[in-house]
mmCIF file of N, CA, C and O in Angstrom:
data_model
loop_
_atom_site.group_PDB
_atom_site.id
_atom_site.type_symbol
_atom_site.label_atom_id
_atom_site.label_comp_id
_atom_site.label_asym_id
_atom_site.label_seq_id
_atom_site.Cartn_x
_atom_site.Cartn_y
_atom_site.Cartn_z
ATOM 1 N N MET Q 10 220.329 153.510 93.176
ATOM 2 C CA MET Q 10 221.342 154.362 92.616
ATOM 3 C C MET Q 10 221.632 155.559 93.517
ATOM 4 O O MET Q 10 222.754 155.998 93.561
ATOM 5 N N LEU Q 11 220.605 156.059 94.202
ATOM 6 C CA LEU Q 11 220.841 157.190 95.088
ATOM 7 C C LEU Q 11 221.832 156.841 96.187
ATOM 8 O O LEU Q 11 222.664 157.669 96.563
ATOM 9 N N GLU Q 12 221.747 155.612 96.692
ATOM 10 C CA GLU Q 12 222.657 155.231 97.761
ATOM 11 C C GLU Q 12 224.106 155.184 97.281
ATOM 12 O O GLU Q 12 225.026 155.240 98.071
ATOM 13 N N ARG Q 13 224.311 155.115 95.977
ATOM 14 C CA ARG Q 13 225.661 155.120 95.414
ATOM 15 C C ARG Q 13 226.017 156.475 94.806
ATOM 16 O O ARG Q 13 227.008 156.593 94.107
ATOM 17 N N ALA Q 14 225.180 157.459 95.043
ATOM 18 C CA ALA Q 14 225.389 158.818 94.528
ATOM 19 C C ALA Q 14 225.519 158.813 93.010
ATOM 20 O O ALA Q 14 226.334 159.510 92.440
ATOM 21 N N GLN Q 15 224.684 157.996 92.348
ATOM 22 C CA GLN Q 15 224.754 157.897 90.903
ATOM 23 C C GLN Q 15 223.552 158.538 90.220
ATOM 24 O O GLN Q 15 223.276 158.250 89.070
ATOM 25 N N ALA Q 16 222.845 159.372 90.916
ATOM 26 C CA ALA Q 16 221.729 160.085 90.290
ATOM 27 C C ALA Q 16 222.305 161.138 89.346
ATOM 28 O O ALA Q 16 223.324 161.756 89.622
ATOM 29 N N SER Q 17 221.625 161.348 88.247
ATOM 30 C CA SER Q 17 222.083 162.343 87.274
ATOM 31 C C SER Q 17 221.728 163.748 87.767
ATOM 32 O O SER Q 17 220.869 163.915 88.639
ATOM 33 N N PRO Q 18 222.349 164.766 87.190
ATOM 34 C CA PRO Q 18 221.965 166.139 87.542
ATOM 35 C C PRO Q 18 220.478 166.410 87.277
ATOM 36 O O PRO Q 18 219.827 167.116 88.034
ATOM 37 N N GLY Q 19 219.935 165.837 86.202
ATOM 38 C CA GLY Q 19 218.513 166.011 85.914
ATOM 39 C C GLY Q 19 217.641 165.401 86.987
ATOM 40 O O GLY Q 19 216.593 165.955 87.350
ATOM 41 N N ASP Q 20 218.057 164.252 87.510
ATOM 42 C CA ASP Q 20 217.306 163.631 88.600
ATOM 43 C C ASP Q 20 217.397 164.466 89.865
ATOM 44 O O ASP Q 20 216.442 164.531 90.637
ATOM 45 N N LEU Q 21 218.526 165.103 90.068
ATOM 46 C CA LEU Q 21 218.653 165.992 91.229
ATOM 47 C C LEU Q 21 217.659 167.144 91.115
ATOM 48 O O LEU Q 21 217.048 167.531 92.111
ATOM 49 N N LEU Q 22 217.457 167.655 89.907
ATOM 50 C CA LEU Q 22 216.463 168.709 89.708
ATOM 51 C C LEU Q 22 215.076 168.209 90.092
ATOM 52 O O LEU Q 22 214.333 168.897 90.806
ATOM 53 N N VAL Q 23 214.713 167.014 89.669
ATOM 54 C CA VAL Q 23 213.406 166.446 90.019
ATOM 55 C C VAL Q 23 213.287 166.339 91.539
ATOM 56 O O VAL Q 23 212.275 166.721 92.125
ATOM 57 N N TYR Q 24 214.323 165.836 92.180
ATOM 58 C CA TYR Q 24 214.318 165.690 93.636
ATOM 59 C C TYR Q 24 214.117 167.051 94.309
ATOM 60 O O TYR Q 24 213.322 167.183 95.236
ATOM 61 N N ARG Q 25 214.831 168.069 93.831
ATOM 62 C CA ARG Q 25 214.731 169.393 94.442
ATOM 63 C C ARG Q 25 213.338 169.994 94.242
ATOM 64 O O ARG Q 25 212.804 170.649 95.135
ATOM 65 N N LEU Q 26 212.734 169.772 93.066
ATOM 66 C CA LEU Q 26 211.380 170.264 92.828
ATOM 67 C C LEU Q 26 210.381 169.590 93.764
ATOM 68 O O LEU Q 26 209.467 170.244 94.283
ATOM 69 N N ILE Q 27 210.561 168.308 93.987
ATOM 70 C CA ILE Q 27 209.687 167.587 94.930
ATOM 71 C C ILE Q 27 209.926 168.101 96.348
ATOM 72 O O ILE Q 27 208.980 168.308 97.114
ATOM 73 N N GLU Q 28 211.174 168.334 96.686
ATOM 74 C CA GLU Q 28 211.524 168.849 98.015
ATOM 75 C C GLU Q 28 210.832 170.196 98.266
ATOM 76 O O GLU Q 28 210.241 170.416 99.336
ATOM 77 N N ALA Q 29 210.865 171.086 97.286
ATOM 78 C CA ALA Q 29 210.198 172.387 97.434
ATOM 79 C C ALA Q 29 208.695 172.206 97.593
ATOM 80 O O ALA Q 29 208.063 172.885 98.405
ATOM 81 N N HIS Q 30 208.130 171.288 96.816
ATOM 82 C CA HIS Q 30 206.689 171.018 96.918
ATOM 83 C C HIS Q 30 206.340 170.556 98.339
ATOM 84 O O HIS Q 30 205.355 171.023 98.922
ATOM 85 N N LEU Q 31 207.130 169.671 98.894
ATOM 86 C CA LEU Q 31 206.853 169.178 100.249
ATOM 87 C C LEU Q 31 206.969 170.293 101.282
ATOM 88 O O LEU Q 31 206.173 170.355 102.218
ATOM 89 N N HIS Q 32 207.943 171.185 101.116
ATOM 90 C CA HIS Q 32 208.050 172.332 102.030
ATOM 91 C C HIS Q 32 206.815 173.214 101.939
ATOM 92 O O HIS Q 32 206.372 173.775 102.938
ATOM 93 N N SER Q 33 206.252 173.338 100.738
ATOM 94 C CA SER Q 33 205.074 174.205 100.583
ATOM 95 C C SER Q 33 203.857 173.642 101.307
ATOM 96 O O SER Q 33 202.927 174.384 101.608
ATOM 97 N N LEU Q 34 203.866 172.351 101.576
ATOM 98 C CA LEU Q 34 202.744 171.704 102.266
ATOM 99 C C LEU Q 34 202.900 171.715 103.782
ATOM 100 O O LEU Q 34 202.054 171.162 104.495
ATOM 101 N N SER Q 35 203.951 172.339 104.277
ATOM 102 C CA SER Q 35 204.231 172.372 105.703
ATOM 103 C C SER Q 35 203.080 172.986 106.486
ATOM 104 O O SER Q 35 202.479 173.974 106.063
ATOM 105 N N SER Q 36 202.787 172.408 107.631
ATOM 106 C CA SER Q 36 201.759 172.977 108.505
ATOM 107 C C SER Q 36 202.390 173.868 109.577
ATOM 108 O O SER Q 36 201.703 174.367 110.443
ATOM 109 N N GLY Q 37 203.713 174.068 109.469
ATOM 110 C CA GLY Q 37 204.416 174.904 110.430
ATOM 111 C C GLY Q 37 204.373 176.372 110.048
ATOM 112 O O GLY Q 37 203.461 176.835 109.358
ATOM 113 N N ASP Q 38 205.378 177.091 110.474
ATOM 114 C CA ASP Q 38 205.476 178.533 110.239
ATOM 115 C C ASP Q 38 205.555 178.823 108.741
ATOM 116 O O ASP Q 38 206.447 178.314 108.054
ATOM 117 N N PRO Q 39 204.636 179.638 108.214
ATOM 118 C CA PRO Q 39 204.633 179.934 106.777
ATOM 119 C C PRO Q 39 205.912 180.624 106.296
ATOM 120 O O PRO Q 39 206.376 180.352 105.195
ATOM 121 N N ASP Q 40 206.465 181.513 107.108
ATOM 122 C CA ASP Q 40 207.677 182.211 106.678
ATOM 123 C C ASP Q 40 208.857 181.250 106.548
ATOM 124 O O ASP Q 40 209.667 181.368 105.628
ATOM 125 N N THR Q 41 208.949 180.288 107.455
ATOM 126 C CA THR Q 41 210.010 179.277 107.371
ATOM 127 C C THR Q 41 209.829 178.431 106.120
ATOM 128 O O THR Q 41 210.796 178.153 105.402
ATOM 129 N N ALA Q 42 208.598 178.026 105.853
ATOM 130 C CA ALA Q 42 208.315 177.232 104.652
ATOM 131 C C ALA Q 42 208.646 178.035 103.393
ATOM 132 O O ALA Q 42 209.266 177.512 102.459
ATOM 133 N N ALA Q 43 208.247 179.297 103.359
ATOM 134 C CA ALA Q 43 208.510 180.135 102.184
ATOM 135 C C ALA Q 43 210.005 180.341 101.973
ATOM 136 O O ALA Q 43 210.476 180.335 100.831
ATOM 137 N N ASN Q 44 210.755 180.519 103.051
ATOM 138 C CA ASN Q 44 212.213 180.669 102.923
ATOM 139 C C ASN Q 44 212.833 179.411 102.333
ATOM 140 O O ASN Q 44 213.740 179.492 101.488
ATOM 141 N N ALA Q 45 212.374 178.245 102.768
ATOM 142 C CA ALA Q 45 212.883 176.984 102.212
ATOM 143 C C ALA Q 45 212.520 176.875 100.739
ATOM 144 O O ALA Q 45 213.355 176.507 99.907
ATOM 145 N N VAL Q 46 211.278 177.189 100.400
ATOM 146 C CA VAL Q 46 210.840 177.147 99.000
ATOM 147 C C VAL Q 46 211.688 178.095 98.162
ATOM 148 O O VAL Q 46 212.177 177.723 97.086
ATOM 149 N N ASP Q 47 211.887 179.328 98.634
ATOM 150 C CA ASP Q 47 212.688 180.300 97.889
ATOM 151 C C ASP Q 47 214.103 179.778 97.633
ATOM 152 O O ASP Q 47 214.612 179.872 96.520
ATOM 153 N N SER Q 48 214.723 179.239 98.655
ATOM 154 C CA SER Q 48 216.098 178.754 98.528
ATOM 155 C C SER Q 48 216.192 177.593 97.526
ATOM 156 O O SER Q 48 217.058 177.584 96.647
ATOM 157 N N ILE Q 49 215.302 176.645 97.666
ATOM 158 C CA ILE Q 49 215.318 175.479 96.786
ATOM 159 C C ILE Q 49 215.003 175.871 95.348
ATOM 160 O O ILE Q 49 215.689 175.455 94.407
ATOM 161 N N MET Q 50 213.974 176.689 95.167
ATOM 162 C CA MET Q 50 213.570 177.053 93.807
ATOM 163 C C MET Q 50 214.621 177.930 93.135
ATOM 164 O O MET Q 50 214.821 177.829 91.916
ATOM 165 N N GLN Q 51 215.318 178.764 93.896
ATOM 166 C CA GLN Q 51 216.404 179.551 93.302
ATOM 167 C C GLN Q 51 217.495 178.613 92.787
ATOM 168 O O GLN Q 51 218.033 178.827 91.707
ATOM 169 N N SER Q 52 217.792 177.553 93.538
ATOM 170 C CA SER Q 52 218.799 176.598 93.061
ATOM 171 C C SER Q 52 218.311 175.873 91.812
ATOM 172 O O SER Q 52 219.105 175.574 90.910
ATOM 173 N N CYS Q 53 217.012 175.614 91.724
ATOM 174 C CA CYS Q 53 216.457 174.972 90.528
ATOM 175 C C CYS Q 53 216.558 175.888 89.317
ATOM 176 O O CYS Q 53 216.890 175.438 88.210
ATOM 177 N N VAL Q 54 216.276 177.176 89.504
ATOM 178 C CA VAL Q 54 216.404 178.144 88.409
ATOM 179 C C VAL Q 54 217.866 178.226 87.966
ATOM 180 O O VAL Q 54 218.161 178.235 86.762
ATOM 181 N N ASN Q 55 218.782 178.265 88.917
ATOM 182 C CA ASN Q 55 220.206 178.325 88.573
ATOM 183 C C ASN Q 55 220.628 177.098 87.776
ATOM 184 O O ASN Q 55 221.373 177.209 86.801
ATOM 185 N N PHE Q 56 220.150 175.926 88.191
ATOM 186 C CA PHE Q 56 220.461 174.687 87.460
ATOM 187 C C PHE Q 56 219.909 174.764 86.039
ATOM 188 O O PHE Q 56 220.613 174.456 85.072
ATOM 189 N N ALA Q 57 218.653 175.177 85.907
ATOM 190 C CA ALA Q 57 218.033 175.257 84.587
ATOM 191 C C ALA Q 57 218.754 176.285 83.710
ATOM 192 O O ALA Q 57 218.920 176.052 82.505
ATOM 193 N N ALA Q 58 219.175 177.391 84.280
ATOM 194 C CA ALA Q 58 219.889 178.412 83.503
ATOM 195 C C ALA Q 58 221.150 177.831 82.882
ATOM 196 O O ALA Q 58 221.505 178.164 81.755
ATOM 197 N N GLU Q 59 221.791 176.941 83.600
ATOM 198 C CA GLU Q 59 223.035 176.338 83.111
ATOM 199 C C GLU Q 59 222.784 175.170 82.160
ATOM 200 O O GLU Q 59 223.517 174.989 81.196
ATOM 201 N N HIS Q 60 221.742 174.378 82.429
ATOM 202 C CA HIS Q 60 221.558 173.123 81.692
ATOM 203 C C HIS Q 60 220.417 173.135 80.679
ATOM 204 O O HIS Q 60 220.513 172.452 79.658
ATOM 205 N N ASP Q 61 219.325 173.855 80.966
ATOM 206 C CA ASP Q 61 218.184 173.864 80.044
ATOM 207 C C ASP Q 61 217.298 175.068 80.346
ATOM 208 O O ASP Q 61 216.293 174.944 81.049
ATOM 209 N N PRO Q 62 217.653 176.243 79.821
ATOM 210 C CA PRO Q 62 216.895 177.463 80.128
ATOM 211 C C PRO Q 62 215.416 177.398 79.752
ATOM 212 O O PRO Q 62 214.616 178.160 80.295
ATOM 213 N N ARG Q 63 215.040 176.483 78.865
ATOM 214 C CA ARG Q 63 213.621 176.362 78.502
ATOM 215 C C ARG Q 63 212.762 175.960 79.694
ATOM 216 O O ARG Q 63 211.546 176.170 79.692
ATOM 217 N N LEU Q 64 213.370 175.384 80.720
ATOM 218 C CA LEU Q 64 212.625 174.953 81.906
ATOM 219 C C LEU Q 64 212.289 176.110 82.851
ATOM 220 O O LEU Q 64 211.420 175.976 83.710
ATOM 221 N N ILE Q 65 212.972 177.225 82.718
ATOM 222 C CA ILE Q 65 212.847 178.300 83.701
ATOM 223 C C ILE Q 65 211.413 178.792 83.880
ATOM 224 O O ILE Q 65 210.947 178.902 85.016
ATOM 225 N N PRO Q 66 210.656 179.091 82.812
ATOM 226 C CA PRO Q 66 209.280 179.566 83.051
ATOM 227 C C PRO Q 66 208.431 178.556 83.818
ATOM 228 O O PRO Q 66 207.602 178.939 84.654
ATOM 229 N N ARG Q 67 208.630 177.279 83.570
ATOM 230 C CA ARG Q 67 207.846 176.264 84.279
ATOM 231 C C ARG Q 67 208.287 176.150 85.734
ATOM 232 O O ARG Q 67 207.463 175.933 86.629
ATOM 233 N N ILE Q 68 209.573 176.296 85.975
ATOM 234 C CA ILE Q 68 210.077 176.273 87.351
ATOM 235 C C ILE Q 68 209.542 177.496 88.108
ATOM 236 O O ILE Q 68 209.137 177.389 89.270
ATOM 237 N N LEU Q 69 209.518 178.647 87.441
ATOM 238 C CA LEU Q 69 208.963 179.837 88.080
ATOM 239 C C LEU Q 69 207.483 179.648 88.401
ATOM 240 O O LEU Q 69 206.996 180.113 89.444
ATOM 241 N N ASN Q 70 206.764 178.945 87.539
ATOM 242 C CA ASN Q 70 205.356 178.646 87.815
ATOM 243 C C ASN Q 70 205.238 177.773 89.067
ATOM 244 O O ASN Q 70 204.401 178.032 89.933
ATOM 245 N N ASN Q 71 206.053 176.728 89.162
ATOM 246 C CA ASN Q 71 206.040 175.900 90.375
ATOM 247 C C ASN Q 71 206.279 176.764 91.607
ATOM 248 O O ASN Q 71 205.596 176.622 92.622
ATOM 249 N N TRP Q 72 207.252 177.646 91.501
ATOM 250 C CA TRP Q 72 207.620 178.516 92.619
ATOM 251 C C TRP Q 72 206.407 179.321 93.057
ATOM 252 O O TRP Q 72 206.069 179.367 94.246
ATOM 253 N N ALA Q 73 205.723 179.947 92.098
ATOM 254 C CA ALA Q 73 204.538 180.749 92.424
ATOM 255 C C ALA Q 73 203.435 179.879 93.031
ATOM 256 O O ALA Q 73 202.767 180.292 93.996
ATOM 257 N N LEU Q 74 203.240 178.683 92.495
ATOM 258 C CA LEU Q 74 202.216 177.784 93.040
ATOM 259 C C LEU Q 74 202.552 177.340 94.460
ATOM 260 O O LEU Q 74 201.667 177.230 95.312
ATOM 261 N N HIS Q 75 203.827 177.095 94.722
ATOM 262 C CA HIS Q 75 204.230 176.706 96.082
ATOM 263 C C HIS Q 75 203.957 177.835 97.070
ATOM 264 O O HIS Q 75 203.457 177.593 98.172
ATOM 265 N N LEU Q 76 204.292 179.055 96.671
ATOM 266 C CA LEU Q 76 204.039 180.182 97.567
ATOM 267 C C LEU Q 76 202.548 180.409 97.776
ATOM 268 O O LEU Q 76 202.128 180.809 98.861
ATOM 269 N N ALA Q 77 201.755 180.109 96.752
ATOM 270 C CA ALA Q 77 200.295 180.208 96.908
ATOM 271 C C ALA Q 77 199.793 179.173 97.898
ATOM 272 O O ALA Q 77 198.804 179.407 98.601
ATOM 273 N N GLU Q 78 200.458 178.041 97.968
ATOM 274 C CA GLU Q 78 200.096 177.001 98.938
ATOM 275 C C GLU Q 78 200.491 177.432 100.347
ATOM 276 O O GLU Q 78 199.763 177.197 101.303
ATOM 277 N N VAL Q 79 201.636 178.088 100.472
ATOM 278 C CA VAL Q 79 202.130 178.530 101.782
ATOM 279 C C VAL Q 79 201.297 179.687 102.310
ATOM 280 O O VAL Q 79 200.873 179.693 103.464
ATOM 281 N N TYR Q 80 201.103 180.691 101.464
ATOM 282 C CA TYR Q 80 200.401 181.910 101.871
ATOM 283 C C TYR Q 80 199.064 181.983 101.145
ATOM 284 O O TYR Q 80 199.022 182.047 99.925
ATOM 285 N N GLN Q 81 198.016 182.016 101.908
ATOM 286 C CA GLN Q 81 196.693 182.185 101.306
ATOM 287 C C GLN Q 81 196.067 183.418 101.930
ATOM 288 O O GLN Q 81 195.788 183.380 103.121
ATOM 289 N N PRO Q 82 195.902 184.534 101.238
ATOM 290 C CA PRO Q 82 196.059 184.660 99.789
ATOM 291 C C PRO Q 82 197.531 184.634 99.375
ATOM 292 O O PRO Q 82 198.424 184.923 100.168
ATOM 293 N N ALA Q 83 197.742 184.286 98.115
ATOM 294 C CA ALA Q 83 199.088 184.112 97.576
ATOM 295 C C ALA Q 83 199.869 185.415 97.573
ATOM 296 O O ALA Q 83 199.298 186.486 97.382
ATOM 297 N N ILE Q 84 201.168 185.299 97.808
ATOM 298 C CA ILE Q 84 202.077 186.435 97.656
ATOM 299 C C ILE Q 84 203.249 185.982 96.805
ATOM 300 O O ILE Q 84 203.497 184.786 96.645
ATOM 301 N N ARG Q 85 203.947 186.950 96.261
ATOM 302 C CA ARG Q 85 205.190 186.681 95.539
ATOM 303 C C ARG Q 85 206.307 187.249 96.408
ATOM 304 O O ARG Q 85 206.348 188.451 96.659
ATOM 305 N N THR Q 86 207.187 186.398 96.853
ATOM 306 C CA THR Q 86 208.289 186.844 97.700
ATOM 307 C C THR Q 86 209.264 187.683 96.872
ATOM 308 O O THR Q 86 209.282 187.602 95.644
ATOM 309 N N PRO Q 87 210.083 188.484 97.550
ATOM 310 C CA PRO Q 87 211.093 189.244 96.808
ATOM 311 C C PRO Q 87 211.999 188.355 95.950
ATOM 312 O O PRO Q 87 212.380 188.751 94.849
ATOM 313 N N ALA Q 88 212.303 187.167 96.424
ATOM 314 C CA ALA Q 88 213.167 186.264 95.646
ATOM 315 C C ALA Q 88 212.491 185.843 94.340
ATOM 316 O O ALA Q 88 213.129 185.826 93.279
ATOM 317 N N LEU Q 89 211.217 185.504 94.393
ATOM 318 C CA LEU Q 89 210.493 185.143 93.175
ATOM 319 C C LEU Q 89 210.362 186.353 92.257
ATOM 320 O O LEU Q 89 210.551 186.240 91.043
ATOM 321 N N GLN Q 90 210.050 187.515 92.814
ATOM 322 C CA GLN Q 90 209.933 188.721 91.995
ATOM 323 C C GLN Q 90 211.239 189.024 91.271
ATOM 324 O O GLN Q 90 211.240 189.375 90.084
ATOM 325 N N GLU Q 91 212.345 188.863 91.967
ATOM 326 C CA GLU Q 91 213.655 189.107 91.345
ATOM 327 C C GLU Q 91 213.913 188.104 90.214
ATOM 328 O O GLU Q 91 214.388 188.482 89.136
ATOM 329 N N ALA Q 92 213.591 186.842 90.441
ATOM 330 C CA ALA Q 92 213.783 185.821 89.403
ATOM 331 C C ALA Q 92 212.919 186.119 88.181
ATOM 332 O O ALA Q 92 213.368 185.973 87.042
ATOM 333 N N GLU Q 93 211.686 186.569 88.411
ATOM 334 C CA GLU Q 93 210.806 186.895 87.285
ATOM 335 C C GLU Q 93 211.285 188.139 86.533
ATOM 336 O O GLU Q 93 211.122 188.218 85.308
ATOM 337 N N ARG Q 94 211.873 189.078 87.238
ATOM 338 C CA ARG Q 94 212.450 190.239 86.546
ATOM 339 C C ARG Q 94 213.608 189.801 85.640
ATOM 340 O O ARG Q 94 213.766 190.299 84.530
ATOM 341 N N LYS Q 95 214.389 188.869 86.140
ATOM 342 C CA LYS Q 95 215.563 188.408 85.378
ATOM 343 C C LYS Q 95 215.172 187.488 84.221
ATOM 344 O O LYS Q 95 215.716 187.593 83.134
ATOM 345 N N TRP Q 96 214.219 186.571 84.460
ATOM 346 C CA TRP Q 96 213.934 185.511 83.497
ATOM 347 C C TRP Q 96 212.599 185.657 82.785
ATOM 348 O O TRP Q 96 212.304 184.881 81.881
ATOM 349 N N GLY Q 97 211.786 186.599 83.198
ATOM 350 C CA GLY Q 97 210.478 186.756 82.582
ATOM 351 C C GLY Q 97 209.419 186.065 83.420
ATOM 352 O O GLY Q 97 209.728 185.330 84.362
ATOM 353 N N PRO Q 98 208.167 186.295 83.078
ATOM 354 C CA PRO Q 98 207.078 185.740 83.890
ATOM 355 C C PRO Q 98 206.993 184.219 83.770
ATOM 356 O O PRO Q 98 207.457 183.626 82.796
ATOM 357 N N SER Q 99 206.391 183.636 84.772
ATOM 358 C CA SER Q 99 206.168 182.192 84.748
ATOM 359 C C SER Q 99 205.095 181.854 83.716
ATOM 360 O O SER Q 99 204.373 182.727 83.256
ATOM 361 N N GLN Q 100 205.032 180.597 83.348
ATOM 362 C CA GLN Q 100 203.974 180.108 82.459
ATOM 363 C C GLN Q 100 202.906 179.489 83.339
ATOM 364 O O GLN Q 100 203.118 178.412 83.890
ATOM 365 N N PRO Q 101 201.772 180.162 83.518
ATOM 366 C CA PRO Q 101 200.742 179.616 84.409
ATOM 367 C C PRO Q 101 200.322 178.212 83.970
ATOM 368 O O PRO Q 101 200.171 177.936 82.785
ATOM 369 N N GLY Q 102 200.176 177.357 84.935
ATOM 370 C CA GLY Q 102 199.762 175.992 84.650
ATOM 371 C C GLY Q 102 199.868 175.129 85.892
ATOM 372 O O GLY Q 102 200.041 175.628 87.002
ATOM 373 N N ALA Q 103 199.801 173.846 85.681
ATOM 374 C CA ALA Q 103 199.894 172.878 86.779
ATOM 375 C C ALA Q 103 201.345 172.731 87.222
ATOM 376 O O ALA Q 103 202.272 173.163 86.529
ATOM 377 N N LEU Q 104 201.527 172.103 88.376
ATOM 378 C CA LEU Q 104 202.882 171.808 88.826
ATOM 379 C C LEU Q 104 203.602 170.982 87.769
ATOM 380 O O LEU Q 104 203.012 170.128 87.105
ATOM 381 N N PHE Q 105 204.893 171.237 87.629
ATOM 382 C CA PHE Q 105 205.717 170.590 86.614
ATOM 383 C C PHE Q 105 206.825 169.801 87.292
ATOM 384 O O PHE Q 105 207.551 170.328 88.134
ATOM 385 N N PHE Q 106 206.929 168.546 86.931
ATOM 386 C CA PHE Q 106 208.030 167.703 87.372
ATOM 387 C C PHE Q 106 208.561 166.969 86.140
ATOM 388 O O PHE Q 106 207.827 166.183 85.544
ATOM 389 N N PRO Q 107 209.820 167.235 85.724
ATOM 390 C CA PRO Q 107 210.354 166.544 84.556
ATOM 391 C C PRO Q 107 210.426 165.041 84.794
ATOM 392 O O PRO Q 107 210.490 164.583 85.933
ATOM 393 N N HIS Q 108 210.428 164.288 83.713
ATOM 394 C CA HIS Q 108 210.595 162.846 83.829
ATOM 395 C C HIS Q 108 212.009 162.534 84.297
ATOM 396 O O HIS Q 108 212.951 163.216 83.897
ATOM 397 N N PRO Q 109 212.167 161.511 85.139
ATOM 398 C CA PRO Q 109 213.521 161.120 85.541
ATOM 399 C C PRO Q 109 214.302 160.644 84.318
ATOM 400 O O PRO Q 109 213.731 160.198 83.334
ATOM 401 N N MET Q 110 215.596 160.736 84.427
ATOM 402 C CA MET Q 110 216.462 160.288 83.335
ATOM 403 C C MET Q 110 216.701 158.784 83.480
ATOM 404 O O MET Q 110 216.660 158.255 84.606
ATOM 405 N N PRO Q 111 216.953 158.082 82.380
ATOM 406 C CA PRO Q 111 217.275 156.648 82.494
ATOM 407 C C PRO Q 111 218.537 156.452 83.331
ATOM 408 O O PRO Q 111 219.487 157.209 83.203
ATOM 409 N N TRP Q 112 218.508 155.450 84.176
ATOM 410 C CA TRP Q 112 219.664 155.174 85.023
ATOM 411 C C TRP Q 112 220.587 154.193 84.330
ATOM 412 O O TRP Q 112 220.144 153.234 83.708
ATOM 413 N N VAL Q 113 221.856 154.445 84.449
ATOM 414 C CA VAL Q 113 222.867 153.543 83.920
ATOM 415 C C VAL Q 113 223.443 152.782 85.093
ATOM 416 O O VAL Q 113 223.946 153.373 86.041
ATOM 417 N N THR Q 114 223.329 151.456 85.041
ATOM 418 C CA THR Q 114 223.840 150.651 86.160
ATOM 419 C C THR Q 114 225.049 149.868 85.753
ATOM 420 O O THR Q 114 225.323 149.661 84.597
#
C-alpha cells in the first residue's frame, strides 16, 4: 500500500514515530540526531493536536526518551521544552507506537 501512497494519516504517524526512534539511535553527531528528532516529533505533536490530542502526552514521552538516547545524560531541547509548556508534561513510560490502521485494498 505504501508504494501506492495509500497509507492512512494514522499510519503516517506510526512511520514518523519509528523514524524519530531510528534517528535517536544514530551513532553520528548527537546535535544532528537531536535536530532530526525535534523536527519529526514536532510534526507528530502537530498531527496529534489536529487528529487526536489524547496522544500528545505519550508523543512527548517518546520525544524525551529519544533525546535521552541521543544525549547521555539526558537533556530537554528548547523545542521539547516549548512543546511541554504548550501541551503539558509528558506521561513517563515506555516508548509508544500506535497500532497501524486496517488497510483498505
